[in-house]
C-alpha cells in the first residue's frame, strides 16, 4: 500500500466513526430515555456550525416498506449529489465559506422544522445530565463530521468519501453488540471485508479528470482562503501580501 492509499482509508474510517457516534447516541436516547428528537439534534449541530464558521466568515472580507425503501434510495442519491457539489465548492472556493453557509441556512431551516414538528416532544423531555450529555456527544460527532468531511473530500474525492463511510453501519453494529445486545453474525465480518477490499481497489486506481476547454473556463476573480496555499504551490510563486484576496 502506498502512503496516499493508507491516508485515504484512515480519513474515510475517521468519518465513519463520527457517523457511528451519531447513530449510537441517537439510539441510546431513543431506547433508554425514550427521546426521539432528530430535528433538535440537527438544530444543535447547525447552531454549532453557524456560531463557529459563519462567525468566522463575518470577520473576513470577502410505515410502508416499499415507500420507505424508495425514500432511502432517494435520500442516498441526494446525499451523493450533495457530496459531489460539496467537492466542487471546497476545491474551487473556500471550506469556511461552505460550512458557514451550511450553518446559517441549516440553523434557520431546521429551527423552523423543529418548532413545527417536535415542539411537543421537546416539552415532554425530562432533562437530566445523562440526556444532556448524549445530546452534546451527538452534536460533537456531527460537528466533527461536517468539519472534517470537506477536508477529506478536498484531499481525496467525493466518491472516496462515499465508499469510505459505508463502514459506519458496521461500526454501529459492532458497538451494538455490547451496548444494545445485538446478536453477532459472521456476515458482519464478510460485509466489512468486501467494503474495505472495494475501497482499496478504488483508491489504488488514480481518478482521471478531464481538462476543460480554455474558452469555457471563466476568469478567476478570487481564490478561496483554503486553496490559496495550493494555488501558490502549483504556480511556484512566493507568498506575498498582494496574492491574498
PDB file of C-alpha atoms in Angstrom:
ATOM      1  CA  UNK A   1       0.000   0.000   0.000  1.00  0.00           C
ATOM      2  CA  UNK A   2       1.186   3.486  -0.772  1.00  0.00           C
ATOM      3  CA  UNK A   3       1.094   6.193   1.853  1.00  0.00           C
ATOM      4  CA  UNK A   4      -1.622   8.043  -0.055  1.00  0.00           C
ATOM      5  CA  UNK A   5      -3.916   4.991  -0.073  1.00  0.00           C
ATOM      6  CA  UNK A   6      -3.426   4.424   3.663  1.00  0.00           C
ATOM      7  CA  UNK A   7      -4.170   8.100   4.340  1.00  0.00           C
ATOM      8  CA  UNK A   8      -7.356   7.916   2.262  1.00  0.00           C
ATOM      9  CA  UNK A   9      -8.508   4.784   4.103  1.00  0.00           C
ATOM     10  CA  UNK A  10      -7.743   6.305   7.516  1.00  0.00           C
ATOM     11  CA  UNK A  11      -9.612   9.525   6.715  1.00  0.00           C
ATOM     12  CA  UNK A  12     -12.616   7.584   5.453  1.00  0.00           C
ATOM     13  CA  UNK A  13     -12.759   5.483   8.606  1.00  0.00           C
ATOM     14  CA  UNK A  14     -12.478   8.601  10.766  1.00  0.00           C
ATOM     15  CA  UNK A  15     -15.640   9.922   9.109  1.00  0.00           C
ATOM     16  CA  UNK A  16     -17.286   6.524   9.584  1.00  0.00           C
ATOM     17  CA  UNK A  17     -16.583   6.651  13.315  1.00  0.00           C
ATOM     18  CA  UNK A  18     -18.151  10.125  13.507  1.00  0.00           C
ATOM     19  CA  UNK A  19     -21.298   8.779  11.846  1.00  0.00           C
ATOM     20  CA  UNK A  20     -21.179   5.776  14.169  1.00  0.00           C
ATOM     21  CA  UNK A  21     -21.092   8.129  17.161  1.00  0.00           C
ATOM     22  CA  UNK A  22     -24.200   9.961  15.965  1.00  0.00           C
ATOM     23  CA  UNK A  23     -26.040   6.665  15.450  1.00  0.00           C
ATOM     24  CA  UNK A  24     -25.138   5.291  18.888  1.00  0.00           C
ATOM     25  CA  UNK A  25     -26.092   8.451  20.785  1.00  0.00           C
ATOM     26  CA  UNK A  26     -29.386   8.705  18.875  1.00  0.00           C
ATOM     27  CA  UNK A  27     -30.249   5.084  19.602  1.00  0.00           C
ATOM     28  CA  UNK A  28     -29.314   5.477  23.263  1.00  0.00           C
ATOM     29  CA  UNK A  29     -31.625   8.485  23.553  1.00  0.00           C
ATOM     30  CA  UNK A  30     -34.453   6.645  21.797  1.00  0.00           C
ATOM     31  CA  UNK A  31     -34.205   3.263  23.554  1.00  0.00           C
ATOM     32  CA  UNK A  32     -33.104   4.120  27.074  1.00  0.00           C
ATOM     33  CA  UNK A  33     -34.627   7.565  27.601  1.00  0.00           C
ATOM     34  CA  UNK A  34     -37.471   7.463  25.024  1.00  0.00           C
ATOM     35  CA  UNK A  35     -36.259  10.725  23.475  1.00  0.00           C
ATOM     36  CA  UNK A  36     -36.939  10.907  19.729  1.00  0.00           C
ATOM     37  CA  UNK A  37     -35.948  14.404  18.621  1.00  0.00           C
ATOM     38  CA  UNK A  38     -33.805  14.136  15.467  1.00  0.00           C
ATOM     39  CA  UNK A  39     -34.588  17.690  14.413  1.00  0.00           C
ATOM     40  CA  UNK A  40     -33.471  19.098  17.757  1.00  0.00           C
ATOM     41  CA  UNK A  41     -30.223  17.158  17.420  1.00  0.00           C
ATOM     42  CA  UNK A  42     -29.695  18.506  13.899  1.00  0.00           C
ATOM     43  CA  UNK A  43     -30.590  22.006  15.070  1.00  0.00           C
ATOM     44  CA  UNK A  44     -27.864  21.880  17.739  1.00  0.00           C
ATOM     45  CA  UNK A  45     -25.337  20.770  15.121  1.00  0.00           C
ATOM     46  CA  UNK A  46     -26.293  23.554  12.711  1.00  0.00           C
ATOM     47  CA  UNK A  47     -26.109  26.067  15.546  1.00  0.00           C
ATOM     48  CA  UNK A  48     -22.523  24.969  16.221  1.00  0.00           C
ATOM     49  CA  UNK A  49     -21.654  25.325  12.541  1.00  0.00           C
ATOM     50  CA  UNK A  50     -23.338  28.726  12.462  1.00  0.00           C
ATOM     51  CA  UNK A  51     -21.657  30.029  15.620  1.00  0.00           C
ATOM     52  CA  UNK A  52     -18.183  28.940  14.537  1.00  0.00           C
ATOM     53  CA  UNK A  53     -17.932  29.087  10.747  1.00  0.00           C
ATOM     54  CA  UNK A  54     -20.458  31.804   9.943  1.00  0.00           C
ATOM     55  CA  UNK A  55     -18.920  33.979  12.654  1.00  0.00           C
ATOM     56  CA  UNK A  56     -15.509  33.333  11.102  1.00  0.00           C
ATOM     57  CA  UNK A  57     -16.860  34.481   7.745  1.00  0.00           C
ATOM     58  CA  UNK A  58     -18.310  37.599   9.353  1.00  0.00           C
ATOM     59  CA  UNK A  59     -14.824  38.727  10.373  1.00  0.00           C
ATOM     60  CA  UNK A  60     -13.264  38.069   6.971  1.00  0.00           C
ATOM     61  CA  UNK A  61     -13.520  40.060   3.839  1.00  0.00           C
ATOM     62  CA  UNK A  62     -14.793  38.587   1.135  1.00  0.00           C
ATOM     63  CA  UNK A  63     -44.521   2.662   7.724  1.00  0.00           C
ATOM     64  CA  UNK A  64     -44.941   1.309   4.155  1.00  0.00           C
ATOM     65  CA  UNK A  65     -41.817  -0.770   3.481  1.00  0.00           C
ATOM     66  CA  UNK A  66     -41.788  -0.071  -0.254  1.00  0.00           C
ATOM     67  CA  UNK A  67     -42.208   3.668   0.226  1.00  0.00           C
ATOM     68  CA  UNK A  68     -39.583   3.571   2.976  1.00  0.00           C
ATOM     69  CA  UNK A  69     -37.098   1.796   0.684  1.00  0.00           C
ATOM     70  CA  UNK A  70     -37.769   4.286  -2.101  1.00  0.00           C
ATOM     71  CA  UNK A  71     -37.228   7.195   0.286  1.00  0.00           C
ATOM     72  CA  UNK A  72     -33.955   5.646   1.462  1.00  0.00           C
ATOM     73  CA  UNK A  73     -32.772   5.288  -2.151  1.00  0.00           C
ATOM     74  CA  UNK A  74     -33.830   8.861  -2.898  1.00  0.00           C
ATOM     75  CA  UNK A  75     -32.064  10.144   0.214  1.00  0.00           C
ATOM     76  CA  UNK A  76     -28.882   8.234  -0.646  1.00  0.00           C
ATOM     77  CA  UNK A  77     -28.953   9.615  -4.194  1.00  0.00           C
ATOM     78  CA  UNK A  78     -29.425  13.186  -2.989  1.00  0.00           C
ATOM     79  CA  UNK A  79     -26.658  12.676  -0.404  1.00  0.00           C
ATOM     80  CA  UNK A  80     -24.293  11.551  -3.173  1.00  0.00           C
ATOM     81  CA  UNK A  81     -25.239  14.572  -5.301  1.00  0.00           C
ATOM     82  CA  UNK A  82     -24.681  16.905  -2.346  1.00  0.00           C
ATOM     83  CA  UNK A  83     -21.228  15.392  -1.735  1.00  0.00           C
ATOM     84  CA  UNK A  84     -20.241  15.927  -5.373  1.00  0.00           C
ATOM     85  CA  UNK A  85     -21.408  19.556  -5.172  1.00  0.00           C
ATOM     86  CA  UNK A  86     -19.534  19.896  -1.889  1.00  0.00           C
ATOM     87  CA  UNK A  87     -16.374  18.581  -3.572  1.00  0.00           C
ATOM     88  CA  UNK A  88     -16.658  21.257  -6.256  1.00  0.00           C
ATOM     89  CA  UNK A  89     -17.169  24.040  -3.701  1.00  0.00           C
ATOM     90  CA  UNK A  90     -14.350  23.110  -1.313  1.00  0.00           C
ATOM     91  CA  UNK A  91     -11.879  22.563  -4.164  1.00  0.00           C
ATOM     92  CA  UNK A  92     -12.784  25.688  -6.132  1.00  0.00           C
ATOM     93  CA  UNK A  93     -13.796  28.073  -3.347  1.00  0.00           C
ATOM     94  CA  UNK A  94     -13.404  28.023   0.457  1.00  0.00           C
ATOM     95  CA  UNK A  95     -14.198  25.374   3.064  1.00  0.00           C
ATOM     96  CA  UNK A  96     -15.053  28.038   5.631  1.00  0.00           C
ATOM     97  CA  UNK A  97     -17.496  29.684   3.243  1.00  0.00           C
ATOM     98  CA  UNK A  98     -19.213  26.352   2.569  1.00  0.00           C
ATOM     99  CA  UNK A  99     -19.542  25.448   6.255  1.00  0.00           C
ATOM    100  CA  UNK A 100     -20.586  28.969   7.184  1.00  0.00           C
ATOM    101  CA  UNK A 101     -23.455  28.971   4.690  1.00  0.00           C
ATOM    102  CA  UNK A 102     -24.493  25.435   5.698  1.00  0.00           C
ATOM    103  CA  UNK A 103     -24.549  26.534   9.336  1.00  0.00           C
ATOM    104  CA  UNK A 104     -26.521  29.707   8.598  1.00  0.00           C
ATOM    105  CA  UNK A 105     -29.256  28.258   6.407  1.00  0.00           C
ATOM    106  CA  UNK A 106     -29.272  24.903   8.220  1.00  0.00           C
ATOM    107  CA  UNK A 107     -29.976  26.666  11.520  1.00  0.00           C
ATOM    108  CA  UNK A 108     -32.871  28.620  10.018  1.00  0.00           C
ATOM    109  CA  UNK A 109     -34.477  25.673   8.212  1.00  0.00           C
ATOM    110  CA  UNK A 110     -34.011  23.115  10.999  1.00  0.00           C
ATOM    111  CA  UNK A 111     -35.237  25.659  13.560  1.00  0.00           C
ATOM    112  CA  UNK A 112     -38.479  26.118  11.624  1.00  0.00           C
ATOM    113  CA  UNK A 113     -38.894  22.339  11.295  1.00  0.00           C
ATOM    114  CA  UNK A 114     -38.172  21.966  14.988  1.00  0.00           C
ATOM    115  CA  UNK A 115     -40.925  24.375  16.014  1.00  0.00           C
ATOM    116  CA  UNK A 116     -43.461  22.770  13.678  1.00  0.00           C
ATOM    117  CA  UNK A 117     -42.784  19.059  14.200  1.00  0.00           C
ATOM    118  CA  UNK A 118     -41.051  18.455  17.543  1.00  0.00           C
ATOM    119  CA  UNK A 119     -42.324  21.173  19.868  1.00  0.00           C
ATOM    120  CA  UNK A 120     -44.412  18.777  21.995  1.00  0.00           C
ATOM    121  CA  UNK A 121     -41.717  16.087  22.040  1.00  0.00           C
ATOM    122  CA  UNK A 122     -39.133  18.527  23.360  1.00  0.00           C
ATOM    123  CA  UNK A 123     -41.524  19.869  26.000  1.00  0.00           C
ATOM    124  CA  UNK A 124     -42.108  16.330  27.293  1.00  0.00           C
ATOM    125  CA  UNK A 125     -38.408  15.537  27.819  1.00  0.00           C
ATOM    126  CA  UNK A 126     -37.399  15.055  31.464  1.00  0.00           C
ATOM    127  CA  UNK A 127     -33.967  16.607  31.295  1.00  0.00           C
ATOM    128  CA  UNK A 128     -31.049  15.328  33.338  1.00  0.00           C
ATOM    129  CA  UNK A 129     -27.292  15.352  32.901  1.00  0.00           C
ATOM    130  CA  UNK A 130     -27.209  11.983  31.090  1.00  0.00           C
ATOM    131  CA  UNK A 131     -29.661  13.078  28.406  1.00  0.00           C
ATOM    132  CA  UNK A 132     -27.856  16.401  28.032  1.00  0.00           C
ATOM    133  CA  UNK A 133     -24.522  14.576  27.719  1.00  0.00           C
ATOM    134  CA  UNK A 134     -25.893  12.367  24.936  1.00  0.00           C
ATOM    135  CA  UNK A 135     -27.135  15.441  23.073  1.00  0.00           C
ATOM    136  CA  UNK A 136     -23.698  17.032  23.442  1.00  0.00           C
ATOM    137  CA  UNK A 137     -21.971  13.847  22.234  1.00  0.00           C
ATOM    138  CA  UNK A 138     -24.250  13.665  19.190  1.00  0.00           C
ATOM    139  CA  UNK A 139     -23.681  17.327  18.346  1.00  0.00           C
ATOM    140  CA  UNK A 140     -19.894  16.985  18.661  1.00  0.00           C
ATOM    141  CA  UNK A 141     -19.802  13.880  16.451  1.00  0.00           C
ATOM    142  CA  UNK A 142     -21.960  15.570  13.835  1.00  0.00           C
ATOM    143  CA  UNK A 143     -19.936  18.786  14.054  1.00  0.00           C
ATOM    144  CA  UNK A 144     -16.688  16.849  13.537  1.00  0.00           C
ATOM    145  CA  UNK A 145     -18.256  15.038  10.584  1.00  0.00           C
ATOM    146  CA  UNK A 146     -19.327  18.295   8.922  1.00  0.00           C
ATOM    147  CA  UNK A 147     -15.981  19.973   9.670  1.00  0.00           C
ATOM    148  CA  UNK A 148     -13.702  17.153   8.529  1.00  0.00           C
ATOM    149  CA  UNK A 149     -15.691  15.922   5.516  1.00  0.00           C
ATOM    150  CA  UNK A 150     -14.834  18.960   3.320  1.00  0.00           C
ATOM    151  CA  UNK A 151     -11.156  18.471   4.176  1.00  0.00           C
ATOM    152  CA  UNK A 152     -11.278  14.772   3.302  1.00  0.00           C
ATOM    153  CA  UNK A 153     -13.179  15.475   0.072  1.00  0.00           C
ATOM    154  CA  UNK A 154     -10.611  18.120  -0.837  1.00  0.00           C
ATOM    155  CA  UNK A 155      -7.710  15.714  -0.260  1.00  0.00           C
ATOM    156  CA  UNK A 156      -9.393  12.720  -1.919  1.00  0.00           C
ATOM    157  CA  UNK A 157     -12.761  12.901  -3.722  1.00  0.00           C
ATOM    158  CA  UNK A 158     -16.491  12.678  -3.041  1.00  0.00           C
ATOM    159  CA  UNK A 159     -16.558   9.108  -4.360  1.00  0.00           C
ATOM    160  CA  UNK A 160     -13.808   8.034  -1.955  1.00  0.00           C
ATOM    161  CA  UNK A 161     -15.725   9.560   0.941  1.00  0.00           C
ATOM    162  CA  UNK A 162     -18.987   7.845  -0.039  1.00  0.00           C
ATOM    163  CA  UNK A 163     -17.195   4.494  -0.269  1.00  0.00           C
ATOM    164  CA  UNK A 164     -15.302   5.009   2.982  1.00  0.00           C
ATOM    165  CA  UNK A 165     -18.331   5.828   5.118  1.00  0.00           C
ATOM    166  CA  UNK A 166     -20.084   2.595   4.097  1.00  0.00           C
ATOM    167  CA  UNK A 167     -18.389   1.018   7.109  1.00  0.00           C
ATOM    168  CA  UNK A 168     -20.209   3.354   9.529  1.00  0.00           C
ATOM    169  CA  UNK A 169     -23.187   0.998   9.848  1.00  0.00           C
ATOM    170  CA  UNK A 170     -20.860  -1.912  10.583  1.00  0.00           C
ATOM    171  CA  UNK A 171     -19.131   0.033  13.359  1.00  0.00           C
ATOM    172  CA  UNK A 172     -22.560   0.801  14.803  1.00  0.00           C
ATOM    173  CA  UNK A 173     -23.420  -2.906  14.724  1.00  0.00           C
ATOM    174  CA  UNK A 174     -20.161  -3.824  16.449  1.00  0.00           C
ATOM    175  CA  UNK A 175     -20.801  -1.311  19.242  1.00  0.00           C
ATOM    176  CA  UNK A 176     -24.401  -2.518  19.411  1.00  0.00           C
ATOM    177  CA  UNK A 177     -23.165  -5.993  20.378  1.00  0.00           C
ATOM    178  CA  UNK A 178     -22.030  -4.544  23.715  1.00  0.00           C
ATOM    179  CA  UNK A 179     -24.450  -1.651  24.229  1.00  0.00           C
ATOM    180  CA  UNK A 180     -27.767  -2.930  22.886  1.00  0.00           C
ATOM    181  CA  UNK A 181     -27.411  -6.704  22.958  1.00  0.00           C
ATOM    182  CA  UNK A 182     -27.276  -7.294  19.215  1.00  0.00           C
ATOM    183  CA  UNK A 183     -26.596 -10.862  18.079  1.00  0.00           C
ATOM    184  CA  UNK A 184     -23.310 -11.376  16.266  1.00  0.00           C
ATOM    185  CA  UNK A 185     -23.285 -12.706  12.705  1.00  0.00           C
ATOM    186  CA  UNK A 186     -20.373 -13.693  10.518  1.00  0.00           C
ATOM    187  CA  UNK A 187     -21.918 -11.594   7.768  1.00  0.00           C
ATOM    188  CA  UNK A 188     -20.698  -8.505   9.655  1.00  0.00           C
ATOM    189  CA  UNK A 189     -17.079  -9.503   9.058  1.00  0.00           C
ATOM    190  CA  UNK A 190     -17.815 -10.522   5.470  1.00  0.00           C
ATOM    191  CA  UNK A 191     -19.515  -7.182   4.760  1.00  0.00           C
ATOM    192  CA  UNK A 192     -16.663  -5.222   6.305  1.00  0.00           C
ATOM    193  CA  UNK A 193     -14.109  -7.179   4.266  1.00  0.00           C
ATOM    194  CA  UNK A 194     -15.977  -6.692   0.987  1.00  0.00           C
ATOM    195  CA  UNK A 195     -16.367  -2.946   1.604  1.00  0.00           C
ATOM    196  CA  UNK A 196     -12.706  -2.469   2.507  1.00  0.00           C
ATOM    197  CA  UNK A 197     -11.479  -4.506  -0.477  1.00  0.00           C
ATOM    198  CA  UNK A 198     -13.645  -2.458  -2.836  1.00  0.00           C
ATOM    199  CA  UNK A 199     -12.493   0.771  -1.182  1.00  0.00           C
ATOM    200  CA  UNK A 200      -8.824  -0.188  -1.507  1.00  0.00           C
ATOM    201  CA  UNK A 201      -9.256  -1.220  -5.152  1.00  0.00           C
ATOM    202  CA  UNK A 202     -10.877   2.117  -5.946  1.00  0.00           C
ATOM    203  CA  UNK A 203      -8.155   4.084  -4.152  1.00  0.00           C
ATOM    204  CA  UNK A 204      -5.449   2.096  -5.955  1.00  0.00           C
ATOM    205  CA  UNK A 205      -6.647   3.385  -9.331  1.00  0.00           C
ATOM    206  CA  UNK A 206      -5.965   7.079  -9.967  1.00  0.00           C
ATOM    207  CA  UNK A 207      -9.026   9.083 -10.937  1.00  0.00           C
ATOM    208  CA  UNK A 208      -8.775  10.800 -14.290  1.00  0.00           C
ATOM    209  CA  UNK A 209     -10.284  14.248 -14.656  1.00  0.00           C
ATOM    210  CA  UNK A 210     -10.982  15.890 -17.993  1.00  0.00           C
ATOM    211  CA  UNK A 211      -9.343  19.238 -18.607  1.00  0.00           C
ATOM    212  CA  UNK A 212     -11.958  21.854 -19.578  1.00  0.00           C
ATOM    213  CA  UNK A 213     -11.565  23.760 -22.832  1.00  0.00           C
ATOM    214  CA  UNK A 214      -9.742  27.038 -22.462  1.00  0.00           C
ATOM    215  CA  UNK A 215     -12.643  29.053 -23.815  1.00  0.00           C
ATOM    216  CA  UNK A 216     -15.080  27.553 -21.316  1.00  0.00           C
ATOM    217  CA  UNK A 217     -13.064  28.463 -18.239  1.00  0.00           C
ATOM    218  CA  UNK A 218     -14.418  31.612 -16.555  1.00  0.00           C
ATOM    219  CA  UNK A 219     -11.874  34.198 -15.417  1.00  0.00           C
ATOM    220  CA  UNK A 220     -10.726  33.709 -11.825  1.00  0.00           C
ATOM    221  CA  UNK A 221     -11.512  36.774  -9.761  1.00  0.00           C
ATOM    222  CA  UNK A 222     -10.797  35.416  -6.292  1.00  0.00           C
ATOM    223  CA  UNK A 223      -9.187  32.472  -4.570  1.00  0.00           C
ATOM    224  CA  UNK A 224     -10.721  30.658  -1.648  1.00  0.00           C
ATOM    225  CA  UNK A 225      -8.836  31.080   1.613  1.00  0.00           C
ATOM    226  CA  UNK A 226      -8.294  27.330   1.996  1.00  0.00           C
ATOM    227  CA  UNK A 227      -6.979  26.976  -1.586  1.00  0.00           C
ATOM    228  CA  UNK A 228      -4.563  29.924  -1.580  1.00  0.00           C
ATOM    229  CA  UNK A 229      -1.533  27.909  -0.457  1.00  0.00           C
ATOM    230  CA  UNK A 230      -2.335  25.205  -3.002  1.00  0.00           C
ATOM    231  CA  UNK A 231      -2.529  27.757  -5.822  1.00  0.00           C
ATOM    232  CA  UNK A 232       0.807  29.307  -4.827  1.00  0.00           C
ATOM    233  CA  UNK A 233       2.438  25.912  -4.569  1.00  0.00           C
ATOM    234  CA  UNK A 234       1.186  24.869  -8.031  1.00  0.00           C
ATOM    235  CA  UNK A 235       2.325  28.106  -9.675  1.00  0.00           C
ATOM    236  CA  UNK A 236       5.679  28.128  -7.875  1.00  0.00           C
ATOM    237  CA  UNK A 237       5.236  31.739  -6.763  1.00  0.00           C
ATOM    238  CA  UNK A 238       6.339  33.016  -3.340  1.00  0.00           C
ATOM    239  CA  UNK A 239       3.626  34.062  -0.915  1.00  0.00           C
ATOM    240  CA  UNK A 240       3.204  37.831  -0.921  1.00  0.00           C
ATOM    241  CA  UNK A 241       0.703  40.142   0.596  1.00  0.00           C
ATOM    242  CA  UNK A 242      -0.576  41.072  -2.858  1.00  0.00           C
ATOM    243  CA  UNK A 243      -1.630  37.469  -3.504  1.00  0.00           C
ATOM    244  CA  UNK A 244      -4.047  37.419  -0.612  1.00  0.00           C
ATOM    245  CA  UNK A 245      -7.669  38.096  -1.640  1.00  0.00           C
TER     246      UNK A 245
END
